[in-house]
Short mmCIF file of C-alpha atoms and ligand atoms in Angstrom, two decimals:
data_model
loop_
_atom_site.label_atom_id
_atom_site.label_comp_id
_atom_site.label_asym_id
_atom_site.label_seq_id
_atom_site.Cartn_x
_atom_site.Cartn_y
_atom_site.Cartn_z
CA MET A 68 112.62 57.75 44.83
CA THR A 69 108.91 58.37 45.47
CA GLY A 70 107.75 61.80 46.50
CA LYS A 71 105.82 62.76 49.58
CA LEU A 72 102.21 61.99 50.39
CA ILE A 73 99.75 64.89 50.35
CA VAL A 74 96.43 64.13 52.04
CA VAL A 75 93.47 66.46 51.54
CA SER A 76 90.34 66.16 53.67
CA ASN A 77 87.77 68.68 54.80
CA ARG A 78 88.65 68.18 58.45
CA ILE A 79 92.28 68.45 59.42
CA PRO A 80 93.49 66.37 62.37
CA GLY A 81 94.35 68.18 65.59
CA LYS A 82 97.86 68.04 67.07
CA THR A 83 96.99 65.04 69.20
CA SER A 84 94.31 63.41 67.03
CA SER A 85 94.17 59.68 67.43
CA GLY A 86 91.29 58.83 65.07
CA GLY A 87 91.73 55.70 62.96
CA LEU A 88 92.51 57.50 59.71
CA VAL A 89 95.07 59.75 61.35
CA VAL A 90 96.89 56.87 62.99
CA ALA A 91 96.76 54.81 59.81
CA LEU A 92 98.26 57.54 57.67
CA GLN A 93 100.78 58.81 60.18
CA ASP A 94 103.67 56.61 59.04
CA ALA A 95 103.06 57.09 55.33
CA ILE A 96 102.68 60.82 55.71
CA SER A 97 105.55 61.38 58.16
CA SER A 98 108.09 59.67 55.92
CA ASN A 99 109.33 61.84 53.01
CA GLY A 100 107.94 65.07 54.54
CA GLY A 101 104.24 64.48 53.90
CA ILE A 102 101.55 67.09 54.33
CA TRP A 103 97.92 67.05 55.48
CA ILE A 104 95.75 69.86 54.11
CA GLY A 105 92.28 70.67 55.43
CA ALA A 106 89.90 73.40 56.49
CA HIS A 107 90.72 75.52 59.53
CA ALA A 108 88.26 75.17 62.41
CA ASP A 109 87.65 78.95 62.42
CA PRO A 110 86.23 80.90 59.51
CA GLY A 111 88.55 83.50 57.97
CA GLU A 112 89.66 85.26 54.82
CA PRO A 113 89.03 83.11 51.74
CA ASP A 114 92.44 83.74 50.18
CA ASP A 115 95.06 81.32 48.84
CA THR A 116 97.16 81.21 52.00
CA LEU A 117 97.77 77.97 53.85
CA GLU A 118 98.36 78.38 57.57
CA GLU A 119 100.97 76.12 59.13
CA LEU A 120 99.34 74.40 62.12
CA GLY A 121 102.34 72.29 63.06
CA THR A 122 105.16 70.23 61.66
CA GLU A 123 105.24 67.22 64.00
CA PRO A 124 104.90 64.37 63.18
CA TYR A 125 103.97 65.77 59.75
CA ARG A 126 103.07 69.19 58.37
CA ARG A 127 99.48 70.25 58.81
CA LEU A 128 98.38 73.13 56.59
CA ALA A 129 94.96 74.74 56.90
CA PHE A 130 92.96 76.98 54.60
CA HIS A 131 90.23 79.26 55.92
CA LEU A 132 86.66 79.17 54.71
CA SER A 133 84.66 82.37 54.81
CA ALA A 134 81.33 82.32 56.67
CA GLU A 135 79.58 82.34 53.30
CA GLU A 136 81.65 79.43 51.98
CA LEU A 137 80.92 77.47 55.13
CA GLU A 138 77.24 78.05 54.50
CA ASN A 139 77.23 77.29 50.78
CA TYR A 140 80.07 74.82 50.20
CA TYR A 141 80.03 72.84 53.48
CA LEU A 142 76.50 73.01 54.90
CA GLY A 143 75.04 73.64 51.45
CA PHE A 144 76.37 71.61 48.52
CA ALA A 145 78.30 69.03 50.55
CA ASN A 146 75.77 68.37 53.32
CA SER A 147 72.44 69.44 51.86
CA VAL A 148 72.96 68.07 48.33
CA LEU A 149 75.66 65.40 48.11
CA TRP A 150 75.15 63.81 51.55
CA PRO A 151 71.37 63.23 51.21
CA LEU A 152 71.79 62.22 47.55
CA CYS A 153 74.37 59.54 48.41
CA HIS A 154 72.21 58.32 51.31
CA ARG A 155 69.11 57.84 49.13
CA ARG A 156 67.34 60.89 50.53
CA GLY A 157 66.62 62.82 47.35
CA ASP A 158 63.64 64.31 49.22
CA LEU A 159 66.05 66.23 51.50
CA VAL A 160 68.22 67.66 48.72
CA GLN A 161 68.27 71.48 48.69
CA LEU A 162 69.26 72.76 45.26
CA ARG A 163 70.53 76.34 45.26
CA ALA A 164 72.74 77.97 42.64
CA GLU A 165 74.98 79.56 45.31
CA TYR A 166 75.68 76.15 46.89
CA GLU A 167 77.06 74.75 43.65
CA ARG A 168 78.87 77.99 42.81
CA ASP A 169 80.77 78.06 46.12
CA TYR A 170 81.42 74.29 46.08
CA LEU A 171 83.21 74.69 42.77
CA ALA A 172 84.93 77.90 43.90
CA VAL A 173 86.29 76.29 47.09
CA ASN A 174 87.57 73.30 45.10
CA ARG A 175 89.29 75.68 42.66
CA ARG A 176 90.90 77.60 45.52
CA VAL A 177 92.02 74.47 47.35
CA ALA A 178 93.51 73.18 44.08
CA ARG A 179 95.61 76.35 43.79
CA MET A 180 96.87 75.84 47.34
CA VAL A 181 97.66 72.15 46.80
CA ALA A 182 99.55 73.17 43.65
CA GLN A 183 101.72 75.50 45.74
CA VAL A 184 103.10 72.59 47.78
CA ALA A 185 102.95 69.65 45.34
CA GLU A 186 106.03 68.40 43.52
CA PRO A 187 105.88 66.13 40.46
CA ASP A 188 106.51 62.82 42.26
CA ASP A 189 104.09 63.42 45.13
CA LEU A 190 101.10 61.18 45.67
CA ILE A 191 97.91 63.12 46.30
CA TRP A 192 95.16 61.36 48.28
CA ILE A 193 91.86 63.23 48.43
CA HIS A 194 89.09 62.28 50.83
CA ASP A 195 85.36 62.36 50.50
CA TYR A 196 82.46 64.15 48.89
CA HIS A 197 83.64 67.67 49.80
CA PHE A 198 86.30 67.43 47.09
CA LEU A 199 84.87 65.47 44.17
CA PRO A 200 86.07 68.03 41.55
CA LEU A 201 89.51 68.60 43.09
CA ALA A 202 91.43 66.40 40.63
CA GLU A 203 89.81 68.17 37.69
CA GLU A 204 90.87 71.52 39.12
CA LEU A 205 94.40 70.24 39.74
CA ARG A 206 94.65 68.89 36.19
CA LYS A 207 93.61 72.31 34.90
CA LEU A 208 96.66 73.64 36.76
CA HIS A 209 98.76 71.07 34.83
CA LEU A 210 99.43 68.70 37.73
CA SER A 211 100.13 65.23 36.39
CA ASN A 212 100.64 63.59 39.82
CA ARG A 213 99.07 60.30 40.76
CA MET A 214 95.80 61.28 42.43
CA GLY A 215 93.60 58.95 44.44
CA PHE A 216 90.15 59.60 45.82
CA PHE A 217 88.37 57.73 48.60
CA LEU A 218 84.63 58.08 49.06
CA HIS A 219 83.66 57.33 52.67
CA ILE A 220 79.91 57.35 52.00
CA PRO A 221 77.76 55.19 49.70
CA PHE A 222 78.21 55.59 45.95
CA PRO A 223 74.89 56.90 44.56
CA SER A 224 72.76 54.99 42.07
CA LEU A 225 72.04 56.44 38.63
CA ALA A 226 68.54 57.38 39.81
CA ASP A 227 69.99 59.26 42.81
CA LEU A 228 72.45 61.09 40.57
CA SER A 229 69.68 62.34 38.33
CA VAL A 230 68.66 64.67 41.21
CA LEU A 231 71.77 66.79 40.47
CA PRO A 232 71.34 69.83 38.20
CA ASP A 233 74.19 68.47 36.03
CA PRO A 234 74.38 64.69 36.65
CA ASP A 235 77.07 64.23 33.96
CA ALA A 236 79.52 66.34 35.97
CA PHE A 237 79.79 63.63 38.64
CA ALA A 238 81.33 61.05 36.28
CA HIS A 239 83.57 63.69 34.76
CA TRP A 240 84.91 64.79 38.17
CA LEU A 241 85.68 61.24 39.24
CA ALA A 242 87.26 60.27 35.95
CA GLN A 243 90.11 62.75 36.52
CA TYR A 244 91.58 60.62 39.32
CA ASN A 245 93.92 57.68 38.72
CA LEU A 246 92.39 55.57 41.48
CA LEU A 247 88.88 55.67 42.86
CA GLY A 248 88.50 53.87 46.21
CA LEU A 249 85.02 52.92 47.42
CA GLN A 250 83.86 51.10 50.54
CA THR A 251 82.22 47.96 49.13
CA SER A 252 81.84 45.89 45.99
CA ALA A 253 78.21 47.11 45.79
CA ASP A 254 79.56 50.69 45.61
CA VAL A 255 81.99 49.64 42.87
CA ALA A 256 79.09 48.08 40.93
CA ARG A 257 77.07 51.33 41.14
CA CYS A 258 80.10 53.38 40.06
CA LEU A 259 80.77 51.13 37.08
CA GLU A 260 77.09 51.30 36.16
CA MET A 261 77.43 55.09 36.07
CA PHE A 262 80.44 54.86 33.73
CA ARG A 263 78.73 52.19 31.60
CA SER A 264 75.79 54.46 30.97
CA ASP A 265 78.09 57.32 29.94
CA GLN A 266 79.07 57.50 26.29
CA ARG A 267 82.32 59.26 27.15
CA ALA A 268 83.57 56.19 29.07
CA GLU A 269 85.29 53.13 27.60
CA PHE A 270 86.23 49.99 29.56
CA MET A 271 89.86 48.78 29.37
CA PRO A 272 90.75 45.04 29.36
CA ASN A 273 91.90 45.26 33.00
CA GLY A 274 88.56 46.76 34.09
CA SER A 275 89.81 50.35 34.39
CA VAL A 276 87.75 53.09 32.78
CA LYS A 277 89.11 55.32 30.04
CA PHE A 278 87.35 58.67 29.99
CA ASP A 279 88.43 61.71 27.97
CA GLN A 280 91.90 60.12 27.58
CA ASN A 281 92.40 59.66 31.33
CA VAL A 282 92.32 56.17 32.86
CA VAL A 283 90.80 55.59 36.28
CA ALA A 284 90.81 52.34 38.24
CA VAL A 285 87.81 51.67 40.51
CA ARG A 286 88.22 49.34 43.49
CA SER A 287 86.75 48.65 46.89
CA PHE A 288 88.89 49.30 49.97
CA PRO A 289 86.62 48.57 52.95
CA ILE A 290 87.74 50.86 55.77
CA GLY A 291 88.35 49.54 59.26
CA ILE A 292 89.55 50.51 62.70
CA ASP A 293 92.79 50.32 64.67
CA VAL A 294 91.86 46.92 66.07
CA ASP A 295 94.58 46.43 68.69
CA LYS A 296 94.11 49.92 70.08
CA LEU A 297 90.37 49.37 70.49
CA ILE A 298 90.94 46.02 72.19
CA HIS A 299 93.41 47.64 74.57
CA GLU A 300 90.96 50.46 75.41
CA ALA A 301 88.12 48.00 75.98
CA GLU A 302 90.21 45.72 78.23
CA THR A 303 91.59 48.56 80.36
CA GLU A 304 90.15 48.19 83.85
CA GLY A 305 88.46 51.23 85.28
CA PRO A 306 85.39 52.35 87.20
CA SER A 307 82.03 51.64 85.58
CA PRO A 308 81.49 54.10 82.73
CA PHE A 309 78.02 54.63 84.26
CA GLY A 310 79.25 55.63 87.72
CA ARG A 311 76.66 54.39 90.27
CA GLU A 312 73.83 53.98 87.79
CA GLU A 313 74.98 50.95 85.77
CA PRO A 314 71.99 49.12 84.27
CA GLU A 315 71.84 45.35 84.80
CA GLU A 316 71.50 44.59 81.11
CA PHE A 317 71.84 47.05 78.26
CA ILE A 318 72.03 47.41 74.49
CA ILE A 319 74.11 50.17 72.97
CA GLY A 320 73.76 52.49 69.98
CA VAL A 321 76.46 55.04 69.04
CA ASP A 322 75.95 57.39 66.14
CA ARG A 323 76.46 60.99 65.12
CA LEU A 324 72.91 62.28 65.17
CA ASP A 325 72.25 61.82 61.47
CA TYR A 326 69.05 60.85 59.64
CA SER A 327 71.00 58.21 57.69
CA LYS A 328 71.60 56.20 60.88
CA GLY A 329 67.95 55.10 61.30
CA ILE A 330 67.74 55.98 65.01
CA PRO A 331 63.97 56.69 65.15
CA ASN A 332 63.20 53.20 63.84
CA ARG A 333 65.68 51.76 66.33
CA PHE A 334 63.80 53.44 69.19
CA ARG A 335 60.44 52.28 67.81
CA ALA A 336 61.76 48.72 67.47
CA PHE A 337 63.02 48.80 71.05
CA GLY A 338 59.53 49.95 72.07
CA GLU A 339 58.04 46.94 70.24
CA TYR A 340 60.51 44.67 72.02
CA LEU A 341 59.49 46.17 75.38
CA ASP A 342 55.83 45.44 74.58
CA SER A 343 56.62 41.77 74.05
CA ARG A 344 59.41 41.14 76.57
CA PRO A 345 59.14 38.66 79.42
CA PRO A 346 58.01 40.56 82.56
CA ASP A 347 61.26 39.85 84.45
CA ARG A 348 63.41 41.45 81.74
CA ARG A 349 64.35 45.12 82.12
CA PRO A 350 66.99 45.95 79.54
CA CYS A 351 68.04 49.52 78.72
CA LEU A 352 68.86 51.00 75.37
CA VAL A 353 71.81 53.36 75.87
CA GLN A 354 71.90 55.65 72.86
CA ILE A 355 74.88 57.98 72.47
CA ALA A 356 74.19 60.49 69.72
CA PRO A 357 76.48 63.53 69.64
CA PRO A 358 75.03 66.51 67.75
CA SER A 359 76.00 66.92 64.12
CA ARG A 360 75.42 69.63 61.45
CA GLU A 361 72.77 71.30 63.58
CA ARG A 362 72.49 74.29 61.28
CA VAL A 363 70.91 72.06 58.62
CA LYS A 364 67.13 71.79 59.12
CA ALA A 365 66.93 68.04 58.45
CA TYR A 366 69.28 67.51 61.43
CA ARG A 367 67.23 69.73 63.73
CA ASP A 368 64.10 67.84 62.66
CA ILE A 369 65.57 64.45 63.53
CA THR A 370 66.69 65.77 66.93
CA PHE A 371 63.11 66.77 67.81
CA GLU A 372 61.75 63.48 66.49
CA LEU A 373 64.09 61.44 68.68
CA GLU A 374 63.36 63.46 71.79
CA GLU A 375 59.66 62.92 71.17
CA ILE A 376 59.96 59.14 70.69
CA ALA A 377 62.33 58.63 73.63
CA GLY A 378 60.08 60.72 75.90
CA ARG A 379 56.97 58.82 74.84
CA LEU A 380 58.51 55.36 75.22
CA ASN A 381 60.02 56.18 78.60
CA GLY A 382 56.66 57.61 79.69
CA GLU A 383 54.92 54.37 78.67
CA HIS A 384 57.42 51.86 80.07
CA ALA A 385 59.59 53.42 82.80
CA ALA A 386 59.37 52.39 86.45
CA LEU A 387 60.68 54.29 89.47
CA ASP A 388 63.86 52.24 89.30
CA TRP A 389 64.13 51.73 85.52
CA THR A 390 64.52 54.10 82.54
CA PRO A 391 64.32 51.99 79.36
CA ILE A 392 65.94 54.52 76.98
CA ARG A 393 68.98 56.50 78.12
CA TYR A 394 69.42 58.98 75.34
CA ILE A 395 72.67 60.94 75.56
CA HIS A 396 72.76 63.80 73.08
CA ARG A 397 76.46 64.62 73.50
CA SER A 398 79.86 63.11 72.92
CA VAL A 399 81.39 60.52 75.26
CA GLU A 400 85.18 60.11 75.70
CA ARG A 401 86.81 57.47 73.57
CA SER A 402 88.07 55.35 76.51
CA ARG A 403 84.61 55.24 78.09
CA LEU A 404 83.05 54.31 74.79
CA ALA A 405 85.25 51.23 74.43
CA ARG A 406 84.35 50.06 77.96
CA LEU A 407 80.67 50.69 77.28
CA TYR A 408 80.85 48.54 74.15
CA ARG A 409 82.39 45.71 76.13
CA ARG A 410 79.66 45.73 78.79
CA ALA A 411 76.76 45.96 76.32
CA ARG A 412 74.90 42.69 75.61
CA ALA A 413 74.14 43.85 72.08
CA CYS A 414 74.83 46.74 69.73
CA LEU A 415 72.20 48.19 67.40
CA VAL A 416 73.34 49.56 64.04
CA THR A 417 70.23 50.34 62.00
CA SER A 418 71.50 52.68 59.26
CA LEU A 419 69.18 53.24 56.31
CA ALA A 420 72.33 53.81 54.25
CA ASP A 421 75.94 53.90 55.46
CA GLY A 422 79.29 53.80 53.67
CA MET A 423 80.80 51.36 56.16
CA ASN A 424 79.87 52.02 59.83
CA LEU A 425 82.87 51.85 62.11
CA VAL A 426 80.75 51.50 65.25
CA ALA A 427 79.88 47.95 64.14
CA LYS A 428 83.60 47.09 63.93
CA GLU A 429 84.46 48.86 67.20
CA TYR A 430 81.72 46.98 69.06
CA ILE A 431 82.97 43.60 67.86
CA ALA A 432 86.63 44.42 68.61
CA ALA A 433 85.68 45.48 72.16
CA GLN A 434 84.02 42.16 73.09
CA ASP A 435 85.28 39.56 75.52
CA PRO A 436 85.88 36.52 73.26
CA GLU A 437 84.77 34.21 76.11
CA ASP A 438 81.46 36.00 76.63
CA PRO A 439 80.77 38.23 73.64
CA GLY A 440 77.74 40.39 72.98
CA VAL A 441 75.77 40.33 69.73
CA LEU A 442 75.90 42.80 66.84
CA ILE A 443 72.56 43.62 65.22
CA LEU A 444 73.49 45.17 61.89
CA SER A 445 71.54 46.84 59.12
CA ARG A 446 71.93 45.11 55.78
CA PHE A 447 72.27 48.62 54.28
CA ALA A 448 75.51 49.42 56.12
CA GLY A 449 78.68 48.74 54.11
CA ALA A 450 79.94 46.69 57.07
CA ALA A 451 77.27 44.06 56.36
CA GLU A 452 79.08 43.02 53.17
CA ASP A 453 81.86 41.35 55.20
CA MET A 454 80.12 40.85 58.58
CA GLN A 455 77.59 38.23 57.59
CA ASP A 456 77.77 36.61 61.05
CA ALA A 457 76.07 39.60 62.65
CA LEU A 458 72.29 39.44 63.09
CA LEU A 459 71.44 41.20 59.83
CA VAL A 460 68.22 43.20 59.77
CA ASN A 461 66.14 45.34 57.46
CA PRO A 462 66.23 48.74 59.21
CA TYR A 463 62.82 49.70 57.79
CA ASP A 464 61.19 46.69 59.50
CA THR A 465 60.81 47.55 63.19
CA GLY A 466 59.22 44.13 63.89
CA GLU A 467 62.31 42.38 62.52
CA ILE A 468 64.62 44.57 64.64
CA ALA A 469 62.48 43.88 67.74
CA ARG A 470 62.76 40.11 67.10
CA ALA A 471 66.53 40.46 66.60
CA ILE A 472 66.79 42.22 69.99
CA ALA A 473 64.97 39.31 71.65
CA GLN A 474 67.15 36.80 69.81
CA ALA A 475 70.35 38.65 70.79
CA LEU A 476 69.44 38.87 74.48
CA ASP A 477 68.51 35.16 74.61
CA MET A 478 71.30 33.85 72.40
CA PRO A 479 73.19 30.82 73.77
CA LEU A 480 76.89 31.33 74.53
CA ALA A 481 78.12 28.95 71.78
CA GLU A 482 76.21 30.84 69.08
CA ARG A 483 77.41 34.20 70.41
CA GLN A 484 81.01 32.95 70.27
CA ARG A 485 80.60 31.58 66.74
CA ARG A 486 79.09 34.81 65.44
CA TYR A 487 81.74 36.88 67.24
CA ARG A 488 84.58 34.84 65.66
CA GLY A 489 83.13 35.33 62.16
CA CYS A 490 82.68 39.09 62.63
CA MET A 491 86.07 39.50 64.31
CA ALA A 492 87.83 37.85 61.35
CA ALA A 493 86.28 40.51 59.09
CA VAL A 494 87.28 43.28 61.51
CA ARG A 495 90.89 42.05 61.56
CA ASP A 496 91.01 41.67 57.77
CA THR A 497 90.12 45.32 57.30
CA ASP A 498 92.34 46.89 59.97
CA VAL A 499 92.81 50.56 59.12
CA SER A 500 96.59 50.33 58.62
CA GLN A 501 96.07 47.52 56.11
CA TRP A 502 93.45 49.67 54.41
CA SER A 503 95.72 52.69 53.95
CA LYS A 504 98.67 50.52 52.86
CA SER A 505 96.66 48.77 50.19
CA PHE A 506 95.15 52.02 48.87
CA LEU A 507 98.55 53.69 48.64
CA ALA A 508 100.15 50.62 47.06
CA ALA A 509 97.42 50.58 44.40
CA LEU A 510 97.85 54.31 43.82
CA ARG A 511 101.61 53.92 43.40
CA ARG A 512 100.98 51.28 40.71
CA CYS A 513 98.87 53.72 38.66
CA THR A 514 100.42 55.42 35.70
CA PRO A 515 100.52 59.18 36.22
CA THR A 516 98.27 61.25 34.01
CA LEU A 517 99.99 62.94 31.10
CA VAL A 518 98.98 66.58 31.20
CA VAL A 519 99.63 68.52 28.03
CA ARG A 520 99.69 72.29 28.34
CA ASN A 521 97.39 72.96 25.39
CA GLY A 522 94.60 71.36 27.38
CA ALA A 523 94.64 67.85 25.86
CA ARG A 524 95.70 65.18 28.31
CA GLY A 525 95.84 61.47 28.89
CA SER A 526 97.62 58.71 30.74
CA ALA A 527 101.03 57.85 29.29
CA THR A 528 100.19 54.15 29.10
CA PRO A 529 96.47 53.97 29.57
CA ASP A 530 96.16 50.25 30.19
CA ALA A 531 98.75 50.10 32.93
CA GLY A 532 96.30 50.65 35.79
CA PRO A 533 96.69 49.01 39.18
CA ASP A 534 96.38 45.29 39.68
CA GLN A 535 92.67 44.55 39.57
CA ARG A 536 92.90 41.15 41.21
CA ALA A 537 93.52 42.33 44.75
CA HIS A 538 90.45 43.27 46.79
CA SER A 539 90.98 44.57 50.26
CA GLY A 540 91.82 47.73 52.11
CA ASP A 541 90.18 50.54 54.16
CA ILE A 542 90.26 54.29 56.04
CA TYR A 543 88.67 57.05 58.28
CA ALA A 544 88.76 60.01 60.63
CA GLU A 545 86.08 60.87 63.14
C1 GDG B 893 81.63 58.26 57.71
C2 GDG B 893 80.64 57.36 56.95
C3 GDG B 893 82.16 55.42 57.33
C4 GDG B 893 80.50 58.49 67.64
N1 GDG B 893 80.02 59.05 68.78
C5 GDG B 893 81.09 59.28 69.58
C6 GDG B 893 82.22 58.84 68.91
N2 GDG B 893 81.84 58.37 67.72
C7 GDG B 893 82.74 57.78 66.73
C8 GDG B 893 82.53 56.28 66.61
C9 GDG B 893 83.11 56.01 65.23
C10 GDG B 893 82.81 57.32 64.50
O1 GDG B 893 82.51 58.31 65.46
C11 GDG B 893 81.60 57.19 63.60
O2 GDG B 893 81.99 56.49 62.47
P1 GDG B 893 80.93 55.78 61.54
O3 GDG B 893 81.65 54.98 60.55
O4 GDG B 893 80.02 54.96 62.37
O5 GDG B 893 80.05 56.94 60.87
P2 GDG B 893 80.30 58.42 60.19
O6 GDG B 893 80.67 59.42 61.20
O7 GDG B 893 79.02 58.71 59.47
O8 GDG B 893 81.50 58.21 59.16
C12 GDG B 893 80.71 55.94 57.45
C13 GDG B 893 83.13 56.39 57.94
O9 GDG B 893 82.95 57.71 57.44
C14 GDG B 893 84.55 55.95 57.66
O10 GDG B 893 84.82 55.84 56.32
O11 GDG B 893 82.24 54.17 58.00
O12 GDG B 893 79.85 55.10 56.70
O13 GDG B 893 79.31 57.86 57.07
O14 GDG B 893 84.49 55.86 65.30
O15 GDG B 893 83.17 55.63 67.65
N3 GDG B 893 83.47 58.89 69.43
C15 GDG B 893 83.57 59.42 70.69
N4 GDG B 893 82.49 59.87 71.39
C16 GDG B 893 81.25 59.82 70.87
O16 GDG B 893 80.29 60.24 71.54
N5 GDG B 893 84.77 59.49 71.25
#
């Protein structure tokens, strides 16, 4: 009899959440009385109490973060140190002792709360960079459960890691898990490079890494979307998502407003395309960019930069009956988004670094197979590893993006269909339910860590890690 599944993520799903990750995990978590633990939306007392948010279809338990913890753990260490570091923006990293102090303190506190509800056979699945040290803290509390970690964002290179005050801690934190899930094989290669350069790590014959007596398996599980649901939303008839102002021909971009998404270069590239377009062509770029992490300066800076570029380009190119860039700095409902994707002639994903990029997969799934649009995709998004039939671009090269826009808008139907079929096969292969199933199956095959109360510990049979031959899988919540 296997125990329940305990999922830990910074954001806890709402009662009616229908994000891909939530839907994918619902079955696994609802069977055997599973639990989802995450931070409460409102700040509160930083004690060890978990608040019950609901029991249907599974228990949701929330911990409160104090205003100071929110500042130092969430906006600070997670989003002003780890996020820029993993997205190759060492220049934006803000090192402050209180950030690291509260990051570790929150992980210690969350570990105590997880320990209150965990039983020996439970599987514990921890998500993302907010909780890198959580397994270490749980092991200190003598939990020997199988623990898996999934990193949604790119795995940093050794050079990126050297920005951290204590770069060795990163490998140590990750080595306390039994299974480490990453988005792509390039991420796995960077992770293994980190372990290879660490004298504490030893490679097992099956490719797992033995570190301080614990054994961790590292594999890629490329996350995906709920494909059938997206298709259904995109095919649902309804009024034009634009109301009366539907542009004749448009390209779409959808991103949280984040500097990693390369939106300024996308706008500049669209400007270059406009300079060279045939005079009878009047496409629009519809950019949906809901605000994100606005209390972090780097995010406020990018907001101003985009407003400036969009204003300038519209000033240069607009006509009384044509606005080239429609920049929407707020969230759009899910159902409208799917119908927008379907009507767009092309989608621009120009991330400078991106773990996967679900927008790329959503756009493809939303297309009409008889008359599909074209995905222009950064080669630095994880999605590019499997979606080689997209028009792949270097997001730093605005001229190349501008040429890709022209190519996409002029592409013959047969080529659009061929590229769509190739991309759609990759989207189907990584459906989010397949992703969660394969991660959990791999985690179940891991040998639990043997925790000895005097502090020494190790896996009972260190070379019995999960099957290393399989390579597939995936996950995510908005
Ligand atoms: C992280 C990693 C990885 C966006 N605007 C609206 C809206 N969205 C939805 C999209 C998509 C999701 O948000 C964004 O997902 P991405 O994958 O593109 O990017 P991140 O938010 O950075 O996610 C990323 C992901 O985790 C999963 O592992 O792929 O690399 O950075 O679903 O549709 N949804 C609605 N309105 C909006 O205005 N409803």
